Coordinates of C-alpha atoms and ligand atoms in Angstrom, one line a residue:
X1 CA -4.8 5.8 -11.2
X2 CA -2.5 3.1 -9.5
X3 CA -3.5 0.1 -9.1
X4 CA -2.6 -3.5 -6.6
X5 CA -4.0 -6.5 -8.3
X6 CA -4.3 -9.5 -6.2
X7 CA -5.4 -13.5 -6.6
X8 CA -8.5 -12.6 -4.1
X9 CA -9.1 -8.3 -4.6
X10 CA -8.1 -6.1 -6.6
X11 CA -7.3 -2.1 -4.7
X12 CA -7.3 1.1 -7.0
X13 CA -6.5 4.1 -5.7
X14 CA -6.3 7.8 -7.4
X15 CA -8.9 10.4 -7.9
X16 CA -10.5 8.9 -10.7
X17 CA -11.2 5.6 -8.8
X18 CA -15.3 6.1 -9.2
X19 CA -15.8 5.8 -12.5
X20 CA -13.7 2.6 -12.6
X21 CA -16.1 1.3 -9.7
X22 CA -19.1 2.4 -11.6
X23 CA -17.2 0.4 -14.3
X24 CA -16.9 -2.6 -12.7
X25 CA -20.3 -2.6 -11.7
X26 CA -21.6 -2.7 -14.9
X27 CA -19.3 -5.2 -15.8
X28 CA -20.2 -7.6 -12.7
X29 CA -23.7 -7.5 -13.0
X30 CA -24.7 -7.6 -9.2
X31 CA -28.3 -8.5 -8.8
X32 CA -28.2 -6.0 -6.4
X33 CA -26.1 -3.2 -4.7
X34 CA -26.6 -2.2 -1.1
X35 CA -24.3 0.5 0.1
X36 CA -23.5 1.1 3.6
X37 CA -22.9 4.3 5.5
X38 CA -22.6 5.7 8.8
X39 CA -24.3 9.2 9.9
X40 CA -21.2 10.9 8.8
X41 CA -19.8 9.5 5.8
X42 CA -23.9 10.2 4.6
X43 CA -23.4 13.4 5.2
X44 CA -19.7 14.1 3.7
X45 CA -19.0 10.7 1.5
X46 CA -22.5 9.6 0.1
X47 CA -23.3 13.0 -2.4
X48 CA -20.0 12.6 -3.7
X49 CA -20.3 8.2 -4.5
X50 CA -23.9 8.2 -5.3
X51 CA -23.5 10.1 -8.7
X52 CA -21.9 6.8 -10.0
X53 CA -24.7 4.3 -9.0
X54 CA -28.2 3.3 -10.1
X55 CA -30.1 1.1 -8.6
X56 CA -29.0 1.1 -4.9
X57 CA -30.2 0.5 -1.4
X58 CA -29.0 3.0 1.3
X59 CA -28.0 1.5 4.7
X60 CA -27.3 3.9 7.5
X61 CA -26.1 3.4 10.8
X62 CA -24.8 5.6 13.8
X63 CA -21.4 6.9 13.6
X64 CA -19.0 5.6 16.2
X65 CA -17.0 2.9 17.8
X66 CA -19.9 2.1 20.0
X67 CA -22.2 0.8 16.9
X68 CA -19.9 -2.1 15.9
X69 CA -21.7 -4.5 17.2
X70 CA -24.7 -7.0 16.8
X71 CA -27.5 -5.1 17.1
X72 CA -26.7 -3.3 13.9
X73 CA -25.3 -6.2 11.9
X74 CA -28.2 -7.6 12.6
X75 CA -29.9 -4.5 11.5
X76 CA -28.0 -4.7 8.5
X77 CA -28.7 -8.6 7.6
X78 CA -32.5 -8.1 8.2
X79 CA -32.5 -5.2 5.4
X80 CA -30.6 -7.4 2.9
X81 CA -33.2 -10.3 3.4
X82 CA -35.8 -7.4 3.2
X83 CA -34.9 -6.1 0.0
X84 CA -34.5 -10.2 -1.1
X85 CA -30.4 -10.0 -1.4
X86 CA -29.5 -12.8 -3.0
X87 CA -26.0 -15.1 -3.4
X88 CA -25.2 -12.4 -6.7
X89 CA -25.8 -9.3 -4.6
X90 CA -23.3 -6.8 -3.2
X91 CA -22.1 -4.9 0.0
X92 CA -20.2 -1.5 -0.7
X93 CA -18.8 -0.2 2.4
X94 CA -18.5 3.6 2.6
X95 CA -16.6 4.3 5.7
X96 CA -14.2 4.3 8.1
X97 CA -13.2 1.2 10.3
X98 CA -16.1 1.0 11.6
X99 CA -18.3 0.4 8.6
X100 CA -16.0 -1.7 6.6
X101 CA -15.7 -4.2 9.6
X102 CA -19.3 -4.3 10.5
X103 CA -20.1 -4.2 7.0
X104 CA -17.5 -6.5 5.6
X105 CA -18.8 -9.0 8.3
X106 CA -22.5 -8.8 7.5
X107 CA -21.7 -9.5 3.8
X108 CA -19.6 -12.4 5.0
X109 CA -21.6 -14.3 6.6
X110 CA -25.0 -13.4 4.4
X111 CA -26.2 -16.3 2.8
X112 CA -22.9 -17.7 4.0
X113 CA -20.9 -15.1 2.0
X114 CA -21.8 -12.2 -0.6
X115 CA -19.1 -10.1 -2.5
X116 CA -18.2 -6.5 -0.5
X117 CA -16.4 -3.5 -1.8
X118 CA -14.7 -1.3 0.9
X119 CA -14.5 2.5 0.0
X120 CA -12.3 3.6 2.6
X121 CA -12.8 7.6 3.6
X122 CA -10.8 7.7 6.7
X123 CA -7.2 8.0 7.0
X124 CA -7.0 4.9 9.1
X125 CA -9.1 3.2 6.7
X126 CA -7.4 3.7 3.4
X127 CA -4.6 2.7 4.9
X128 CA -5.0 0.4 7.2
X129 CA -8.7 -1.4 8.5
X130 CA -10.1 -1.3 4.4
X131 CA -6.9 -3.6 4.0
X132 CA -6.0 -7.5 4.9
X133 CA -9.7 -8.7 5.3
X134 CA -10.3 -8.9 9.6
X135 CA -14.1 -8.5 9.9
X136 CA -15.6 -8.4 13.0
X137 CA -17.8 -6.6 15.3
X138 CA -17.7 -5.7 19.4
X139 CA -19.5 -8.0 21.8
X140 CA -19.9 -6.9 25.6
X141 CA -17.0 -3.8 25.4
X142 CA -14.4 -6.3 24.2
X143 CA -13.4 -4.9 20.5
X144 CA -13.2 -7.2 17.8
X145 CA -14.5 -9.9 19.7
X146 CA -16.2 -12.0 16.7
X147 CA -15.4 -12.0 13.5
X148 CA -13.6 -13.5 10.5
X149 CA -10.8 -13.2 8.0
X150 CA -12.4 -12.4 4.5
X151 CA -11.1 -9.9 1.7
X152 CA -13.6 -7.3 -0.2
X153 CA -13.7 -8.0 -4.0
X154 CA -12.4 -4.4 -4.5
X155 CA -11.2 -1.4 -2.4
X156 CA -11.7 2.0 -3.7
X157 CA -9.4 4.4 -2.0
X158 CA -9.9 8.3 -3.2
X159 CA -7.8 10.6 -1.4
X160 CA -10.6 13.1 -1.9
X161 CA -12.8 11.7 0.9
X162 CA -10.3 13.2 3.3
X163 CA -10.8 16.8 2.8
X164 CA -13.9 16.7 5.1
X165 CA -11.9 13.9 8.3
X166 CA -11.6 16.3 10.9
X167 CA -7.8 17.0 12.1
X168 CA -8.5 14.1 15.2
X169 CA -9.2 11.7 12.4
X170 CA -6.3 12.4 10.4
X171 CA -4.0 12.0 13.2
X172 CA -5.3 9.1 14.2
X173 CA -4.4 7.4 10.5
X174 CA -1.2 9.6 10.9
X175 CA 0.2 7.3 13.6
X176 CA -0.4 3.5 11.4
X177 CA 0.7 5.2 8.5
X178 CA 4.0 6.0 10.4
X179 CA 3.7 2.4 11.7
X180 CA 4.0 1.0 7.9
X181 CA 7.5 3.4 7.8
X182 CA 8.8 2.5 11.0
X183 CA 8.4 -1.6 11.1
X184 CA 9.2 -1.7 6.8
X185 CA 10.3 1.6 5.1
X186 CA 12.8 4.0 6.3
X187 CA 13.1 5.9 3.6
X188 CA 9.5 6.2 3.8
X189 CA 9.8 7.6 7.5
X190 CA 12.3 9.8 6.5
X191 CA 9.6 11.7 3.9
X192 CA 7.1 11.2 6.9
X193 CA 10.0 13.4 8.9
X194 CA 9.9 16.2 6.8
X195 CA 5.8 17.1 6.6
X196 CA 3.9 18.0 9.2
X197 CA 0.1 16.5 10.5
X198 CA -1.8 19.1 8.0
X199 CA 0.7 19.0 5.2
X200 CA -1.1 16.5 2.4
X201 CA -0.2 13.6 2.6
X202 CA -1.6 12.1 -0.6
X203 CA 1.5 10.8 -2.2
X204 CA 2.7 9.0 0.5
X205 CA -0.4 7.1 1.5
X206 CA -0.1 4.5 -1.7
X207 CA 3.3 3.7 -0.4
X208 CA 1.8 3.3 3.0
X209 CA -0.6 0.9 2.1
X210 CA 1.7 -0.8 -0.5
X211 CA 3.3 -1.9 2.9
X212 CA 0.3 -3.5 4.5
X213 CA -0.5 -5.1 1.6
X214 CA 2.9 -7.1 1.1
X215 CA 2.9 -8.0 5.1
X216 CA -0.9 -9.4 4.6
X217 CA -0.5 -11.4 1.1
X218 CA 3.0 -13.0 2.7
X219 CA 1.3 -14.0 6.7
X220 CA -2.6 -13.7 6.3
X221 CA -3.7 -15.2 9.2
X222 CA -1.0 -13.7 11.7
X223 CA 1.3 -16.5 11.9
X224 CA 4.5 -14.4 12.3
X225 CA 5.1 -11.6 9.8
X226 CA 1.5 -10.1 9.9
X227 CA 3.0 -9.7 13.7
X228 CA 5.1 -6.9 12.3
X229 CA 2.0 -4.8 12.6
X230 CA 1.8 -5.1 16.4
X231 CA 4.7 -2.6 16.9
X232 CA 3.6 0.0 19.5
X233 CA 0.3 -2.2 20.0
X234 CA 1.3 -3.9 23.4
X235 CA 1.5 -0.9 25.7
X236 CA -0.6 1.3 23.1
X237 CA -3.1 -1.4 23.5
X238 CA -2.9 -1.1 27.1
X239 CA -3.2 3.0 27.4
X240 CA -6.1 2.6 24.9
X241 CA -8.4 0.5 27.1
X242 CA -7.2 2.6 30.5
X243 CA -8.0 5.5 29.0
X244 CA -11.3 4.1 27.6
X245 CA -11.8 3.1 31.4
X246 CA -11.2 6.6 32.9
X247 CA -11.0 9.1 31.0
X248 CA -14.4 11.3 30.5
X249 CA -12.5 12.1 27.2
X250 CA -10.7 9.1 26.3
X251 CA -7.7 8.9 23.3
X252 CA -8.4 7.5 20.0
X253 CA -6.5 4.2 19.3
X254 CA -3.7 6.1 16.9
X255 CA -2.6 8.8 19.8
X256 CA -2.6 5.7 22.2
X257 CA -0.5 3.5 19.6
X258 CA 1.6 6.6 19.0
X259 CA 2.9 6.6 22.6
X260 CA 3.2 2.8 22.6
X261 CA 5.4 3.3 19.9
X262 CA 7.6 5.6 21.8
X263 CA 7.8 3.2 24.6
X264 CA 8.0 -0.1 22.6
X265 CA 11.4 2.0 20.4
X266 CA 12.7 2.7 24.3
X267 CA 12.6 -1.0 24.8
X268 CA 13.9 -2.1 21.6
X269 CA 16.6 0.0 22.2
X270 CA 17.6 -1.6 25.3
X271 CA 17.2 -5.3 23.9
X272 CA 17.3 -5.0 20.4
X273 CA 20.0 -2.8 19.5
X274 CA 17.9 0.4 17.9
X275 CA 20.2 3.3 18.2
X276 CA 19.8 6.3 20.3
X277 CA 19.9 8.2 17.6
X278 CA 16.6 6.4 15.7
X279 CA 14.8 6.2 19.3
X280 CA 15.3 10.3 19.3
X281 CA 14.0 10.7 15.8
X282 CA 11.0 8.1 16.5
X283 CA 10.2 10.0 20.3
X284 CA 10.1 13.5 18.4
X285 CA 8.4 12.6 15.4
X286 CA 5.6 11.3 17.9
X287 CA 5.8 14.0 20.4
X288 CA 6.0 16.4 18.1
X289 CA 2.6 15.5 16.4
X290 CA 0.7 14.4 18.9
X291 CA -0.6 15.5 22.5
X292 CA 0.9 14.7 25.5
X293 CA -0.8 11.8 27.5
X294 CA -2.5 14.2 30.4
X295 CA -2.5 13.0 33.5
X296 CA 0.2 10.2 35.1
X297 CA -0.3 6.3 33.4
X298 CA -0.7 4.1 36.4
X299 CA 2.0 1.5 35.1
X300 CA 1.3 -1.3 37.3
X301 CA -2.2 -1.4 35.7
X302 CA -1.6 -1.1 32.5
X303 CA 1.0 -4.1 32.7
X304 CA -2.2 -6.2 34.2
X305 CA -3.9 -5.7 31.0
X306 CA -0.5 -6.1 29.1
X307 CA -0.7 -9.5 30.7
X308 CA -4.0 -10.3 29.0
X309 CA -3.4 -9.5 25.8
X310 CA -4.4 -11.9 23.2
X311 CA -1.3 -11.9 21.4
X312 CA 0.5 -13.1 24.4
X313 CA 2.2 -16.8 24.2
X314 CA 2.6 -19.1 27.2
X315 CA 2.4 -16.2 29.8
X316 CA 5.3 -13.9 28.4
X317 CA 4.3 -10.3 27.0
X318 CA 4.5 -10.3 23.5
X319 CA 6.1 -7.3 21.7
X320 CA 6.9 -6.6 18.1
X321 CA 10.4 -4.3 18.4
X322 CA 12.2 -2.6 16.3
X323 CA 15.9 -3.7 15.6
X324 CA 16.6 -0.3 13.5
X325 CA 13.8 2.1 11.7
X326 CA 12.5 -0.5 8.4
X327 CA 13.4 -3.9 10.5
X328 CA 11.2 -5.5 12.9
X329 CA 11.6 -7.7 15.5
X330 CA 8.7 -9.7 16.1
X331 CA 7.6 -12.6 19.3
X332 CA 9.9 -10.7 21.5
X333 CA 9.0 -10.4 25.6
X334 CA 11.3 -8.7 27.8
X335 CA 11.1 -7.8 31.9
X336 CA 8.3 -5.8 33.6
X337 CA 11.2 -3.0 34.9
X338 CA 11.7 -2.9 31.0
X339 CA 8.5 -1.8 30.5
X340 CA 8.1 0.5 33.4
X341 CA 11.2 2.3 32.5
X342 CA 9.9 2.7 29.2
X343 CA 6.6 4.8 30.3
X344 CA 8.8 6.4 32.2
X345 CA 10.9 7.6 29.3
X346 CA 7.5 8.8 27.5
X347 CA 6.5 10.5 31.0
X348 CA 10.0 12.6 31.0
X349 CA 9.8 13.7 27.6
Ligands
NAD401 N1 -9.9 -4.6 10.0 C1 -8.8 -4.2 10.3 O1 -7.7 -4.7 9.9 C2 -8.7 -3.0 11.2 C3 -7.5 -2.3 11.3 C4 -7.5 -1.1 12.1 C5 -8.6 -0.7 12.7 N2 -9.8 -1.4 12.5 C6 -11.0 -0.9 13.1 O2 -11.4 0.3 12.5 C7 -12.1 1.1 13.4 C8 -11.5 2.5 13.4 O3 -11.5 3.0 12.1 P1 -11.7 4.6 11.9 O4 -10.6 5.3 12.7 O5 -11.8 4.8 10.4 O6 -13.0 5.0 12.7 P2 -14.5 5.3 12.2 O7 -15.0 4.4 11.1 O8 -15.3 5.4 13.4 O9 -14.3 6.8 11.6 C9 -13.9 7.9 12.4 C10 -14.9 9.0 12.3 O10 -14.7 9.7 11.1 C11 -15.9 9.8 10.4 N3 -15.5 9.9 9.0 C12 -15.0 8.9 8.2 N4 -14.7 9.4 7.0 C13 -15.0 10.7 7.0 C14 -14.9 11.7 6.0 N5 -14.4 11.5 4.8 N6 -15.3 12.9 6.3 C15 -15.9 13.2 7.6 N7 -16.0 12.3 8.5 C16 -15.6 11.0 8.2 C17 -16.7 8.6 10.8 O11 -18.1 8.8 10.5 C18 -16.4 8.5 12.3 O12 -17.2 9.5 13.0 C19 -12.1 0.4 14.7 O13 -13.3 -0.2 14.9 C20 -10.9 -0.6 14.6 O14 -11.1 -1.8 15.3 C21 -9.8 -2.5 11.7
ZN402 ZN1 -3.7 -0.1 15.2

């Protein structure tokens, strides 16, 4: 088992990370343990935790994007006061994104605040939304609208949980765990080169999250270096909500930071001196793993949402680049051809 021991959390990752929870538990003496799932972590996640509990409330909610929001927290507030949660009880979130920021914002704000434990079992989770504390839930179709920065207590991450995320899922992680490689580790992207979307990816997932971690613990709050996580996020950002918008299918947020990243590694070629050589390596690796957008991106339009992005700063786009693979670039802006040329690039591949 490796472990990252922090001032405020502690994360443990390995396949024999239950039994330390179960540990810790006893250890901890909550007054009570509520565990929250979603339809499918029930189903796949839950028979393999509950082994290592006693003395639990179930919470279930709807799977989905689409469920982040305030009817279930307050869903999920109501059963805590129900089953008389007090200030000593405790939150464990079994999940993906979605239930550790729905459920890591219920517990909070309860009672102004009661511990939560974030048991990642997506991709994207253990590596990335378990990670760094942003709670938050969805208010009328604007993502993340309210929320909070507060870390879990613990996060258990167990590998295991992914041998039932479907392939979609997995690429989705795929894309932030290449994120980590590409704005901090090259020698970690060039490992990521060599296995393909299927291929386990275990052992490199610790040195994945290692990175987001280090970026968090230095810039919690997003001053400047959390920024470095942004790269591919402007224009991916922008793809994600078109496609959201049109698309009777729409793509998940990793394929739509995936092609973001191939246009924000054309632009930081042009203005930040990446080499041609990296941008070809970063443009395969993506292309080669992922789908091809169908369908033309309407440029114009996705600039206008560019434009209203909230990490923009007096009116200029703001994009984290790339000035080789491992070295970011962050509060850079550059002209709207720029950008145009750039999902042009993605369109000709
Ligand atoms: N807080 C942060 O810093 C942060 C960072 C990135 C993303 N996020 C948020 O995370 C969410 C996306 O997270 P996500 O991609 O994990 O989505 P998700 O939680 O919706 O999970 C994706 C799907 O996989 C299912 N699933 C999860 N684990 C499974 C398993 N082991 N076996 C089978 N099915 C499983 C879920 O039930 C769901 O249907 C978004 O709401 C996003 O805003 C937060
Ligand atoms: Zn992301």
């Amino acid at each position: 088992m490796k472990e990252i021991i922090q001032k405020d959390f502690e994360i443990y990752f390995g396949s024999e990370v239950l039994e330390k929870l179960a540990e810790i538990l006893i250890t901890k003496g909550y007054s009570k343990i509520f565990v929250l799932v979603d339809s499918q972590t029930k189903k796949h996640c839950w028979p393999i935790l509950s082994p290592y509990l006693v003395n639990y409330e179930l919470v279930e909610i709807e799977a989905g994007e689409k469920n982040k929001n305030l009817e279930n927290a307050s869903i999920i507030w109501t059963k805590l006061q129900t089953y008389k949660a007090d200030k000593k009880a405790v939150l464990i979130n079994l999940g993906g994104g979605v239930v550790s920021d729905l459920g890591g914002f219920v517990a909070a704000t309860y009672k102004r605040g009661i511990d939560f434990i974030n048991i990642p079992t997506s991709l994207l989770g253990m590596v990335d939304a378990s990670i760094g504390g942003k709670l938050g839930i969805d208010l009328n179709e604007l993502k993340n609208a309210v929320g909070l920065i507060q870390n879990p207590k613990y996060i258990f991450i167990d590998p295991n949980f992914l041998k039932t995320l479907p392939e979609i899922e997995k690429r989705n992680g795929l894309a932030e765990v290449c994120k980590h490689a590409l704005i901090d580790d090259k020698p970690l992207f060039e490992k990521l080169q060599k296995i393909s979307l299927l291929d386990n990816l275990d052992s490199l997932l610790f040195q994945s999250l290692k990175i987001k971690v280090k970026i968090v613990k230095k810039d919690p709050f997003e001053k400047d270096t959390r920024k470095t996580l942004n790269f591919g996020h402007t224009i991916g950002h922008a793809i994600e909500t078109y496609s959201l918008k049109n698309d009777s299918l729409p793509i998940k947020h990793g394929e739509a930071i995936a092609i973001g990243m191939i246009c924000e590694a054309y632009i930081s070629a042009s203005i930040q001196g990446l080499s041609q050589e990296e941008l070809r390596k970063i443009s395969s690796y993506f292309s080669e793993r992922f789908l091809k957008y169908k369908g033309k991106l309407p440029v114009k339009e996705l600039i206008e949402y560019m434009k209203n992005d909230k990490k923009n700063e007096e009116g200029f786009i703001n994009f984290t680049l790339l000035k080789k693979i491992g070295k970011a670039k962050i509060n850079a802006t550059c002209h709207e051809d720029l950008i145009i040329k750039s999902l042009e690039y993605y369109q000709n591949l």
